[in-house]
Coordinates of C-alpha atoms in Angstrom, one line a residue:
D1 CA 0.0 0.2 0.1
D2 CA 1.0 3.4 -0.9
Y3 CA 0.5 6.1 1.7
I4 CA 0.6 9.7 1.2
T5 CA 1.8 12.0 4.0
I6 CA 0.4 15.6 3.9
I7 CA 2.5 18.4 5.6
P8 CA 0.8 21.8 6.4
K9 CA 2.7 24.5 4.5
Q10 CA 4.3 26.4 7.3
S11 CA 3.6 30.3 7.7
S12 CA 6.8 32.5 6.2
I13 CA 5.8 35.0 9.4
T14 CA 7.3 34.8 12.6
V15 CA 6.5 36.8 15.5
L16 CA 9.2 37.6 17.5
T17 CA 8.1 40.2 20.2
P18 CA 6.0 40.0 22.3
N19 CA 6.3 35.9 22.3
G20 CA 4.9 35.2 25.7
G21 CA 5.7 36.3 29.1
E22 CA 6.4 40.0 28.5
Q23 CA 4.6 42.5 30.6
W24 CA 3.7 46.0 29.1
V25 CA 2.0 48.7 30.9
A26 CA -0.7 50.7 29.1
S27 CA 0.4 53.9 27.1
S28 CA 3.8 52.7 27.1
T29 CA 5.8 52.2 23.5
H30 CA 6.7 49.0 22.6
A31 CA 7.9 47.2 19.5
I32 CA 6.0 44.4 18.0
T33 CA 8.6 42.6 15.7
W34 CA 8.3 39.7 13.3
R35 CA 10.3 38.0 10.4
Y36 CA 8.8 37.6 7.1
D37 CA 10.7 35.4 5.0
G38 CA 10.4 36.1 1.4
A39 CA 8.7 39.0 1.6
A40 CA 9.1 41.8 -0.9
S41 CA 9.7 45.5 -0.3
A42 CA 6.0 45.8 -1.2
S43 CA 4.7 43.2 0.8
K44 CA 2.6 44.3 3.8
V45 CA 1.0 42.9 7.0
D46 CA -1.9 43.2 9.4
L47 CA -1.5 43.0 13.3
S48 CA -4.1 42.0 15.6
L49 CA -4.6 41.2 19.1
H50 CA -6.4 37.8 20.6
Q51 CA -7.7 37.7 24.1
Y52 CA -6.7 34.9 26.5
H53 CA -9.2 32.0 26.8
P54 CA -8.2 28.5 27.8
D55 CA -6.9 26.0 25.1
S56 CA -8.8 23.7 27.0
C57 CA -12.0 25.3 25.8
P58 CA -12.5 25.0 21.9
A59 CA -15.9 26.1 22.2
C60 CA -15.1 29.5 24.1
D61 CA -14.2 31.4 20.8
I62 CA -18.2 32.2 20.6
Y63 CA -17.7 33.4 24.3
Y64 CA -14.5 35.7 23.8
P65 CA -14.4 39.0 22.0
S66 CA -13.0 39.3 18.3
P67 CA -9.6 39.8 17.7
I68 CA -8.8 43.3 18.1
V69 CA -7.3 45.2 14.8
L70 CA -3.8 47.0 15.5
D71 CA -2.9 48.0 12.4
K72 CA -3.5 47.2 8.8
N73 CA -1.3 47.5 5.6
I74 CA 2.2 47.9 7.7
P75 CA 5.2 47.1 5.5
A76 CA 6.4 43.5 5.9
L77 CA 10.1 44.5 6.6
S78 CA 9.7 46.8 9.5
T79 CA 8.9 46.9 13.1
Y80 CA 5.7 48.4 14.7
N81 CA 6.0 50.7 17.4
W82 CA 2.8 50.2 19.4
I83 CA 1.3 52.4 21.9
V84 CA 0.5 49.4 24.2
A85 CA -3.5 49.1 24.9
T86 CA -4.5 51.1 21.9
D87 CA -6.4 49.8 18.7
I88 CA -6.3 51.0 15.2
V89 CA -8.5 54.1 16.0
N90 CA -6.9 54.8 19.3
N91 CA -9.5 52.9 21.2
F92 CA -8.8 51.6 24.7
I93 CA -7.7 48.1 25.3
P94 CA -8.5 46.5 28.9
S95 CA -5.6 44.8 30.8
G96 CA -5.4 41.4 30.3
S97 CA -3.7 38.5 28.7
Y98 CA -3.0 38.6 24.7
R99 CA -1.3 37.1 21.8
V100 CA -0.2 39.0 18.7
R101 CA -1.1 37.8 15.5
V102 CA 0.6 39.0 12.5
C103 CA -0.8 38.2 8.9
E104 CA 0.0 38.8 5.3
S105 CA -2.2 41.7 4.3
G106 CA -5.8 40.6 3.4
S107 CA -5.0 36.9 4.5
Q108 CA -5.9 34.5 7.2
K109 CA -3.5 31.8 6.0
N110 CA 0.1 33.1 6.3
C111 CA -0.2 34.3 9.9
D112 CA 1.7 33.6 12.9
S113 CA 0.8 34.2 16.6
S114 CA 3.0 34.9 19.6
D115 CA 3.5 31.2 21.3
N116 CA 2.3 32.5 24.4
Y117 CA 0.5 35.4 26.2
F118 CA 1.7 38.6 27.2
T119 CA 0.2 40.9 29.6
I120 CA -1.0 44.5 29.2
L121 CA -0.8 45.9 32.7
A122 CA -2.9 49.0 34.0
S123 CA -1.0 52.2 33.5
P124 CA 0.1 53.8 37.0
I125 CA -2.1 56.7 38.1
A126 CA -0.4 59.8 38.1
C127 CA -2.4 62.7 40.1
T128 CA -1.2 66.4 39.4
A129 CA 1.1 67.6 42.1
D130 CA -1.4 70.2 43.4
A131 CA -1.2 70.8 47.2
R132 CA -3.8 72.0 50.0
Q133 CA -2.9 73.4 53.2
C134 CA -4.7 72.1 56.3
P135 CA -6.3 73.8 59.1
N136 CA -2.9 73.1 61.3
G137 CA -0.7 74.7 58.8
S138 CA 0.7 71.1 57.3
V139 CA 0.1 70.4 53.3
V140 CA -1.4 67.4 51.9
G141 CA -1.3 66.2 48.2
R142 CA -3.6 64.3 45.9
V143 CA -3.4 60.4 46.5
A144 CA -4.2 57.7 43.5
P145 CA -6.4 56.1 42.6
S146 CA -9.1 58.9 42.9
C147 CA -6.7 61.8 42.9
E148 CA -8.6 63.5 46.2
F149 CA -6.9 65.1 48.4
A150 CA -5.1 63.2 51.2
A151 CA -7.2 63.9 54.8
C152 CA -5.7 66.6 56.8
P153 CA -4.0 65.3 59.9

């Protein structure tokens, strides 16, 4: 008997960063990097973000949100400097665990995703440096997370 072995075509795109385990703070800037073997100078890629869900739950895709588009038609031979936790139209993306997916523009076949999840952390809250003088003469400043003035002693 003759047998035919079918070997799936490997993607020519490989996500390099984030590739799992990173912790990036919202509003900071980080480079999303990939390698695209055989890409021409005119080649483009699309970038998306996929939220965490357990691998043991294949039906969970119906319960989890669609991928978040980060950008489209990015030159394939470049790096994308991402303002963490923003999508293609600068909408806020909540903290959580995600994978980046890089695909040949317009294709869902020539793609690669982060090998594991990375984490988007909430940005630290920075309050203004205002001060208020208390009745006893001491001074208090604003306190996170509400940025209200601290109580006077």
